[in-house]
XYZ file of C-alpha atoms in Angstrom:
546
model
C 0.000 0.000 0.000
C 1.004 3.660 -0.228
C 1.296 6.167 2.640
C -1.957 7.878 1.603
C -3.825 4.575 2.047
C -2.211 3.965 5.455
C -3.780 7.198 6.743
C -7.172 5.496 6.418
C -6.234 2.777 8.938
C -7.931 2.972 12.387
C -4.784 3.859 14.336
C -4.279 6.938 12.092
C -7.828 8.255 12.798
C -6.704 11.545 14.389
C -3.361 11.803 12.562
C -2.399 14.705 10.332
C 0.388 15.270 7.799
C 2.514 18.211 8.948
C 5.324 17.981 6.327
C 6.447 16.144 3.189
C 2.982 15.779 1.634
C 4.628 15.281 -1.747
C 5.647 11.766 -0.657
C 2.179 10.450 0.195
C 2.348 8.097 -2.793
C 5.498 6.386 -1.447
C 5.151 2.599 -1.242
C 4.795 1.394 2.356
C 5.609 -2.219 3.212
C 6.607 -2.362 6.908
C 6.887 -0.370 10.154
C 9.715 0.105 12.677
C 10.180 2.065 15.922
C 13.177 4.406 15.844
C 15.399 3.493 18.796
C 18.866 4.466 17.460
C 20.230 6.791 14.794
C 22.239 4.097 12.916
C 19.458 3.708 10.365
C 21.897 2.476 7.696
C 22.226 -0.774 9.697
C 18.530 -1.616 10.039
C 16.484 0.655 7.775
C 14.769 -0.830 4.709
C 13.042 0.655 1.726
C 9.299 1.143 2.261
C 9.446 1.399 6.062
C 7.288 3.653 8.246
C 9.509 5.009 11.041
C 7.574 5.617 14.319
C 9.367 7.947 16.724
C 9.208 10.490 19.546
C 12.604 11.860 18.322
C 14.253 10.577 21.502
C 16.992 8.878 19.403
C 17.835 12.180 17.678
C 17.983 14.524 20.646
C 21.754 14.149 21.185
C 22.597 14.774 17.505
C 23.847 18.081 16.128
C 21.946 19.784 13.310
C 24.455 18.521 10.731
C 24.145 14.961 12.106
C 20.348 15.181 11.942
C 20.622 16.383 8.334
C 22.936 13.442 7.548
C 20.434 11.077 9.203
C 17.658 12.310 6.903
C 19.958 12.109 3.884
C 20.693 8.442 4.694
C 17.008 7.790 5.370
C 16.049 9.214 1.976
C 18.763 7.179 0.203
C 17.450 3.971 1.808
C 13.918 4.758 0.648
C 12.088 5.177 3.953
C 8.410 5.696 3.092
C 7.326 8.043 5.918
C 7.891 9.117 9.508
C 5.188 9.068 12.223
C 5.680 11.364 15.254
C 3.873 10.699 18.513
C 3.744 13.747 20.825
C 4.846 12.704 24.307
C 6.398 14.199 27.430
C 9.732 14.535 25.597
C 8.403 16.690 22.746
C 4.922 18.031 22.250
C 5.686 19.328 18.772
C 7.953 18.176 15.966
C 11.221 20.190 15.766
C 11.289 22.827 13.023
C 14.523 21.500 11.535
C 12.926 18.039 11.224
C 9.847 19.528 9.523
C 12.114 21.385 7.080
C 14.157 18.257 6.329
C 11.005 16.192 5.711
C 9.867 18.835 3.233
C 13.270 18.884 1.534
C 13.517 15.110 1.155
C 9.832 14.480 0.380
C 9.343 12.213 3.418
C 5.809 12.551 4.865
C 5.865 13.517 8.559
C 2.661 12.312 10.244
C 1.674 13.638 13.672
C -0.177 10.860 15.523
C -2.772 11.110 18.261
C -1.034 11.230 21.686
C -3.327 8.444 22.871
C -2.481 5.945 20.146
C -0.205 3.043 21.087
C 2.784 1.964 19.039
C 1.446 -1.595 19.026
C -1.769 -0.449 17.343
C 0.109 1.286 14.565
C 2.423 -1.721 14.009
C -0.492 -4.152 13.927
C -2.513 -1.984 11.553
C 0.335 -1.459 9.097
C 1.787 -4.969 9.182
C -1.670 -6.578 9.201
C -2.668 -4.653 6.105
C 0.624 -5.613 4.411
C 0.140 -9.275 5.306
C -3.432 -9.212 4.015
C -2.233 -7.587 0.787
C 0.535 -10.181 0.409
C -1.950 -12.991 1.023
C -4.234 -11.588 -1.660
C -1.254 -11.257 -4.005
C -0.157 -14.819 -3.205
C -3.624 -16.126 -4.081
C -3.593 -14.198 -7.351
C -0.106 -15.493 -8.105
C -1.323 -19.028 -7.440
C -4.149 -18.515 -9.924
C -1.726 -17.091 -12.517
C 0.675 -19.997 -11.985
C -2.183 -22.508 -12.258
C -3.261 -20.999 -15.592
C 0.327 -21.068 -16.869
C 0.729 -24.747 -15.974
C -2.573 -25.519 -17.687
C -1.227 -23.714 -20.752
C 2.008 -25.763 -20.587
C -0.003 -29.018 -20.771
C -1.325 -27.898 -24.162
C 2.237 -27.913 -25.568
C 1.758 -24.416 -27.017
C 4.007 -22.860 -29.654
C 6.020 -19.746 -28.834
C 3.663 -17.487 -30.896
C 0.686 -18.902 -28.958
C 2.435 -18.167 -25.639
C 3.183 -14.609 -26.763
C -0.427 -13.972 -27.776
C -1.622 -15.309 -24.413
C 0.698 -12.887 -22.620
C -0.447 -9.987 -24.819
C -4.077 -10.679 -23.946
C -3.206 -10.671 -20.237
C -0.983 -7.579 -20.180
C -2.747 -5.775 -23.029
C 0.686 -4.942 -24.416
C 2.567 -6.175 -27.501
C 5.361 -8.626 -26.726
C 8.175 -10.239 -28.726
C 10.630 -13.115 -28.439
C 14.290 -12.617 -29.435
C 16.971 -15.253 -30.040
C 20.100 -13.087 -30.232
C 22.492 -15.674 -31.692
C 20.306 -16.811 -34.574
C 18.579 -13.417 -34.822
C 15.188 -15.133 -34.650
C 12.304 -12.769 -33.797
C 8.658 -13.575 -33.106
C 6.056 -11.077 -31.908
C 2.417 -10.189 -31.529
C 3.086 -7.159 -33.768
C 5.502 -8.149 -36.598
C 6.348 -4.514 -37.363
C 7.866 -4.126 -33.894
C 10.277 -7.035 -34.462
C 11.945 -5.281 -37.425
C 14.439 -3.325 -35.322
C 17.904 -2.988 -36.799
C 19.833 -2.823 -33.495
C 19.213 -2.685 -29.761
C 20.866 -1.750 -26.488
C 20.218 -3.056 -22.970
C 20.690 -1.409 -19.561
C 20.115 -3.652 -16.566
C 17.414 -2.626 -14.093
C 17.734 -2.870 -10.358
C 15.773 -5.942 -9.188
C 12.344 -5.324 -7.683
C 10.056 -7.526 -5.562
C 8.827 -10.720 -7.262
C 11.507 -10.479 -10.004
C 13.773 -13.533 -10.156
C 15.051 -13.048 -13.717
C 17.237 -10.273 -15.138
C 15.258 -7.220 -16.309
C 16.609 -4.591 -18.708
C 15.596 -1.251 -20.142
C 15.855 -1.888 -23.878
C 16.159 0.640 -26.693
C 15.155 -0.710 -30.107
C 16.536 1.135 -33.129
C 14.620 1.030 -36.407
C 16.386 2.130 -39.582
C 14.733 3.587 -42.664
C 14.022 0.203 -44.236
C 12.326 -0.991 -41.049
C 10.250 2.178 -40.834
C 9.137 1.774 -44.411
C 8.351 -1.922 -43.927
C 6.277 -1.125 -40.834
C 4.010 1.065 -42.966
C 2.988 3.003 -39.882
C 2.563 6.452 -41.511
C 6.096 7.519 -40.580
C 8.210 9.146 -43.315
C 10.309 6.550 -45.113
C 13.526 8.476 -44.429
C 12.961 8.746 -40.665
C 15.043 6.618 -38.320
C 13.422 5.986 -34.949
C 14.002 4.375 -31.574
C 11.509 2.681 -29.281
C 11.732 1.758 -25.609
C 10.895 -1.719 -24.334
C 11.279 -3.896 -21.269
C 13.551 -6.916 -21.848
C 13.591 -10.002 -19.617
C 16.356 -12.560 -20.119
C 15.155 -16.142 -20.529
C 17.646 -18.558 -18.899
C 18.939 -21.359 -21.140
C 21.454 -24.189 -21.069
C 23.019 -23.602 -24.494
C 24.873 -20.346 -23.844
C 22.510 -18.372 -26.105
C 20.853 -15.148 -24.945
C 17.053 -15.223 -25.307
C 14.812 -12.298 -24.351
C 11.133 -11.576 -23.830
C 10.390 -7.985 -24.922
C 7.428 -6.018 -23.547
C 7.034 -3.046 -25.859
C 5.009 -0.602 -23.716
C 7.827 -0.027 -21.236
C 6.457 3.303 -19.989
C 3.492 1.520 -18.379
C 4.147 0.708 -14.715
C 3.866 -3.045 -14.182
C 1.766 -4.167 -11.231
C 3.065 -7.001 -9.011
C 0.560 -9.312 -10.728
C 1.886 -8.252 -14.151
C 5.408 -9.030 -12.952
C 4.331 -12.447 -11.671
C 2.600 -13.166 -14.989
C 5.771 -12.258 -16.876
C 7.824 -14.466 -14.530
C 5.484 -17.403 -15.220
C 5.617 -16.863 -18.988
C 9.423 -16.587 -18.928
C 9.471 -19.938 -17.113
C 7.209 -21.424 -19.776
C 9.402 -20.043 -22.585
C 12.418 -21.498 -20.818
C 10.737 -24.917 -20.910
C 10.116 -24.518 -24.661
C 13.759 -23.565 -25.265
C 14.981 -26.549 -23.232
C 12.639 -28.800 -25.194
C 13.903 -27.448 -28.522
C 17.520 -27.769 -27.393
C 16.925 -31.381 -26.335
C 15.489 -32.185 -29.762
C 18.364 -30.391 -31.510
C 20.917 -32.187 -29.337
C 19.366 -35.555 -30.170
C 19.425 -34.771 -33.911
C 22.984 -33.466 -33.593
C 24.179 -36.724 -32.010
C 22.346 -38.831 -34.611
C 23.689 -36.808 -37.532
C 27.183 -36.594 -36.031
C 27.322 -40.378 -35.706
C 25.926 -40.912 -39.216
C 28.500 -38.589 -40.809
C 31.275 -40.238 -38.789
C 30.220 -43.684 -39.986
C 30.178 -42.479 -43.601
C 33.668 -41.004 -43.278
C 35.007 -44.275 -41.795
C 33.150 -46.465 -44.370
C 31.231 -48.344 -41.705
C 28.001 -48.805 -43.671
C 29.462 -51.574 -45.811
C 26.885 -51.855 -48.600
C 25.702 -49.346 -51.230
C 22.144 -49.689 -49.956
C 23.073 -48.659 -46.410
C 25.207 -45.781 -47.730
C 22.268 -44.553 -49.829
C 19.938 -44.797 -46.843
C 22.321 -42.798 -44.600
C 22.751 -40.068 -47.224
C 18.964 -39.822 -47.589
C 18.477 -39.473 -43.821
C 21.112 -36.712 -43.768
C 19.457 -34.985 -46.745
C 22.600 -34.989 -48.924
C 21.684 -37.450 -51.678
C 20.506 -35.041 -54.402
C 23.704 -34.506 -56.427
C 26.356 -36.883 -57.826
C 29.519 -35.366 -56.305
C 30.947 -35.238 -52.779
C 33.930 -33.634 -51.040
C 35.243 -33.402 -47.487
C 36.448 -30.231 -45.752
C 38.584 -30.731 -42.633
C 39.029 -27.845 -40.154
C 41.436 -28.249 -37.236
C 41.557 -25.475 -34.617
C 43.997 -25.015 -31.743
C 43.546 -22.408 -29.028
C 46.445 -20.021 -28.495
C 45.782 -19.931 -24.744
C 45.084 -23.311 -23.138
C 43.085 -21.510 -20.446
C 40.380 -20.909 -23.100
C 39.678 -24.632 -23.499
C 36.183 -24.188 -22.046
C 35.427 -21.860 -24.997
C 36.341 -24.383 -27.701
C 32.699 -25.324 -28.266
C 31.784 -21.627 -28.624
C 34.503 -21.234 -31.276
C 33.429 -24.351 -33.175
C 29.799 -23.221 -33.169
C 30.847 -19.899 -34.700
C 32.837 -21.719 -37.421
C 29.921 -24.064 -38.157
C 27.428 -21.209 -38.406
C 29.608 -19.165 -40.780
C 30.469 -22.061 -43.095
C 26.909 -23.431 -43.124
C 25.546 -19.975 -43.931
C 27.781 -19.994 -47.039
C 26.983 -23.656 -47.889
C 23.537 -24.412 -46.399
C 23.287 -28.041 -47.567
C 26.344 -29.411 -45.787
C 26.482 -31.789 -42.811
C 29.341 -32.133 -40.372
C 31.106 -34.278 -37.797
C 32.603 -32.791 -34.601
C 35.328 -34.469 -32.573
C 37.327 -32.494 -30.011
C 39.328 -29.885 -31.962
C 38.283 -31.131 -35.405
C 35.372 -30.245 -37.664
C 34.742 -32.335 -40.766
C 32.175 -31.088 -43.309
C 30.619 -33.340 -45.942
C 29.411 -31.495 -49.047
C 27.123 -32.839 -51.769
C 27.301 -30.669 -54.914
C 26.117 -30.530 -58.500
C 29.150 -29.369 -60.502
C 32.734 -28.054 -60.044
C 31.312 -24.520 -59.981
C 29.534 -25.209 -56.671
C 32.467 -26.855 -54.858
C 33.922 -25.482 -51.627
C 35.816 -22.296 -52.397
C 38.955 -22.392 -50.245
C 39.468 -18.653 -50.601
C 35.979 -18.079 -49.169
C 36.625 -20.567 -46.322
C 39.918 -18.824 -45.543
C 38.163 -15.431 -45.563
C 35.502 -16.732 -43.129
C 38.179 -17.946 -40.715
C 40.209 -14.740 -41.061
C 37.141 -12.745 -40.001
C 36.650 -15.039 -37.010
C 40.307 -14.462 -36.079
C 39.573 -10.728 -36.047
C 36.503 -11.117 -33.815
C 37.026 -9.686 -30.349
C 34.322 -11.977 -28.906
C 36.134 -15.254 -29.702
C 39.278 -16.702 -28.091
C 42.496 -16.426 -30.191
C 43.108 -19.590 -32.223
C 45.079 -21.125 -35.102
C 43.644 -23.245 -37.880
C 44.535 -25.740 -40.565
C 42.046 -26.454 -43.363
C 42.255 -29.408 -45.760
C 40.014 -30.017 -48.787
C 39.660 -33.405 -50.478
C 39.326 -34.141 -54.171
C 35.905 -34.778 -55.753
C 34.519 -38.298 -55.222
C 31.255 -40.167 -55.676
C 29.023 -41.326 -52.823
C 30.772 -44.668 -52.494
C 34.244 -43.119 -52.051
C 33.525 -40.727 -49.185
C 35.953 -42.723 -47.039
C 38.686 -42.047 -49.586
C 38.001 -38.293 -49.408
C 38.230 -38.490 -45.613
C 41.594 -40.279 -45.862
C 42.854 -37.508 -48.158
C 42.115 -34.700 -45.695
C 43.544 -36.724 -42.801
C 46.747 -37.190 -44.798
C 46.968 -33.430 -45.341
C 46.534 -33.010 -41.597
C 49.272 -35.577 -40.928
C 51.675 -33.722 -43.209
C 51.047 -30.202 -41.992
C 49.874 -30.502 -38.371
C 52.430 -28.817 -36.139
C 53.743 -26.725 -38.995
C 54.959 -23.313 -37.893
C 53.191 -21.859 -40.907
C 49.673 -21.923 -39.420
C 46.274 -20.589 -40.534
C 46.515 -22.336 -43.894
C 44.014 -23.873 -46.298
C 45.390 -26.749 -48.423
C 43.867 -28.859 -51.207
C 44.797 -32.532 -51.411
C 45.032 -32.073 -55.150
C 47.853 -29.526 -54.621
C 50.118 -31.836 -52.594
C 52.204 -32.746 -55.643
C 55.263 -34.834 -54.742
C 53.960 -35.356 -51.187
C 51.414 -37.781 -52.634
C 54.275 -40.215 -53.343
C 54.902 -40.425 -49.597
C 51.254 -41.112 -48.907
C 51.215 -44.021 -51.382
C 53.646 -46.048 -49.231
C 52.010 -49.132 -47.740
C 54.570 -49.259 -44.943
C 55.932 -46.005 -43.535
C 59.189 -47.751 -42.670
C 59.836 -47.845 -46.434
C 60.130 -44.070 -46.353
C 62.961 -44.120 -43.820
C 65.555 -44.854 -46.500
C 64.520 -41.659 -48.307
C 65.413 -39.440 -45.338
C 68.728 -37.569 -45.548
C 71.093 -39.134 -42.922
C 72.472 -35.677 -42.099
C 69.003 -34.389 -41.207
C 68.241 -37.544 -39.192
C 71.506 -37.110 -37.268
C 70.677 -33.454 -36.599
C 67.177 -34.437 -35.341
C 68.713 -36.893 -32.849
C 71.499 -34.663 -31.553
C 70.110 -31.125 -31.780
C 66.335 -31.131 -32.387
C 66.111 -27.406 -31.548
C 68.539 -26.645 -34.370
C 66.486 -28.730 -36.801
C 63.280 -26.967 -35.670
C 64.898 -23.642 -36.545
C 65.810 -24.888 -40.045
C 62.297 -26.257 -40.611
C 60.675 -23.004 -39.454
C 63.008 -20.999 -41.728
C 62.139 -23.190 -44.731
C 58.413 -22.960 -44.050
C 58.747 -19.162 -43.851
C 60.478 -18.941 -47.243
C 63.907 -18.123 -45.720
C 62.518 -15.074 -43.946
C 64.891 -14.697 -40.977
C 62.881 -11.939 -39.261
C 59.587 -13.856 -39.399
C 61.302 -17.037 -38.180
C 62.881 -15.191 -35.253
C 59.497 -13.719 -34.344
C 57.805 -17.140 -34.348
C 60.588 -18.771 -32.309
C 60.912 -15.773 -29.940
C 64.599 -15.332 -30.775
C 66.609 -12.618 -32.539
C 67.079 -12.970 -36.339
C 70.846 -13.002 -35.694
C 70.341 -16.108 -33.553
C 68.539 -17.728 -36.504
C 71.514 -16.900 -38.772
C 73.912 -18.293 -36.179
C 71.995 -21.588 -36.014
C 71.840 -21.856 -39.812
C 75.590 -21.370 -40.005
C 76.179 -23.912 -37.239
C 74.083 -26.511 -39.107
C 76.180 -25.860 -42.215
C 79.546 -26.169 -40.453
C 78.820 -29.069 -38.079
C 76.335 -31.157 -40.085
C 76.972 -29.991 -43.642
C 73.342 -28.885 -44.131
C 73.034 -25.552 -45.964
C 69.372 -24.628 -46.364
C 70.408 -21.791 -48.688
C 71.249 -24.573 -51.122
C 68.031 -25.667 -52.945
C 68.911 -29.377 -52.621
C 69.526 -29.209 -48.877
C 66.396 -27.045 -48.486
C 64.384 -29.845 -50.140
C 66.037 -32.552 -48.002
C 65.071 -30.721 -44.784
C 61.467 -30.244 -45.917
C 60.974 -33.835 -47.161
C 62.631 -35.410 -44.116
C 60.414 -33.299 -41.849
C 57.258 -34.462 -43.693
C 58.307 -38.121 -43.465
C 58.908 -37.695 -39.732
C 55.512 -35.981 -39.405
C 53.793 -38.959 -41.051
C 55.535 -41.274 -38.607
C 54.508 -39.179 -35.590
C 50.837 -38.998 -36.653
C 50.749 -42.745 -37.317
């Protein structure tokens, strides 16, 4: 209740307001007798302070002023003064301070007892809370009945609109999915959120939202505004909790209307119902993800065995329309190991960007690897490695994602019964170039050239005789020196870039190159020795990956 309503209670029958009448609409929720001036330790917003000013008599004028300043900051609703033997009239400085801070000062009847005032105020509050609890129970009961109907999100929104008599919208920020009772109000181009201080009955996060509509949105709305007029609209936003790391919001568009406690409880119930719908959708998506992930994995590893089972799997995945297939392999490594808990966030961003460019693809996820399977009509619609590289470069530049490195491998074109072969091709590229100091690369299997001869070996031990004995000796005795030579070769003999990657001075790189030449007879400035270092490194890489 408000202070004005409290004056109608029996114990206030002979009371009169002697100051601070501008605060009669302050919300009043409890009552307390003033026994000490340390109000910051026990005062609460909405309290009625009952006093004879005994606790303030020893304070100086400045201390009394500070007391009222603290009282106003806390949000004390009003002050009730009972004339007694100590003071028959309220002090003038107190009257002036009540006027200044807008705190109603009520002079009570000298015969009224403190107990009567406390019982009247608290009894009324308890009765009000009981009424509110009953209304909340009814609202909750209706919401649960609605949940049993398995309603869609638009149906839930329309139900809320009919209750609040306000337009509402649903926003999925990651997928930019908008649903609303008024479609024109979902066409905002951008938005900003400022968090509100929590109020009673609010368990979720509430925000003051500003929705910005550009010219195109204004024109599309067809709401008699000039087509060249940008506009902004206020709304109330309530965050809907979820388990998938995505921000969902319920928007109430008439934010200038003061919500009643029952309105707030209705919104809380609807947010809970929307949360159930989101969890349900996420459970379905997770189940489909696992099924599709396993199906793609089995195709890549040739586990289906017969053409009929392969055809059936491709049909289930929805990638059986065209004659050609290819595999795109994306390996990511986080620069900072402390960001490991954000790996899934990074992979989701990569999947969204690549699937937005190639909507018909399916994928397999395993730890730090993403493998995309693409069904396409002709060479013109193949994966474009330049586009893939551009997508990843933009993700590197994103300030919202953890720093990472990538290696991309693209298979040759195969038919539906050779998908396993395409998978082997990209894995071979990964085996050759994983750990390379030249990171953030995109490589086609078709461009491997002479490296394909290595991959044709049935037994990797056969390749050992093709390794330069000098390089093998260097790897055994001074692996750090060999790593410097490999890094220099991969960087096209760029001493400065090599020093930067190895965190050493370019002169140190030159010293190591010269030492390798003098001690081991390996001169990477010589084209033949350059090739021996590169080929021996690739053969060793194949052995490590195996």
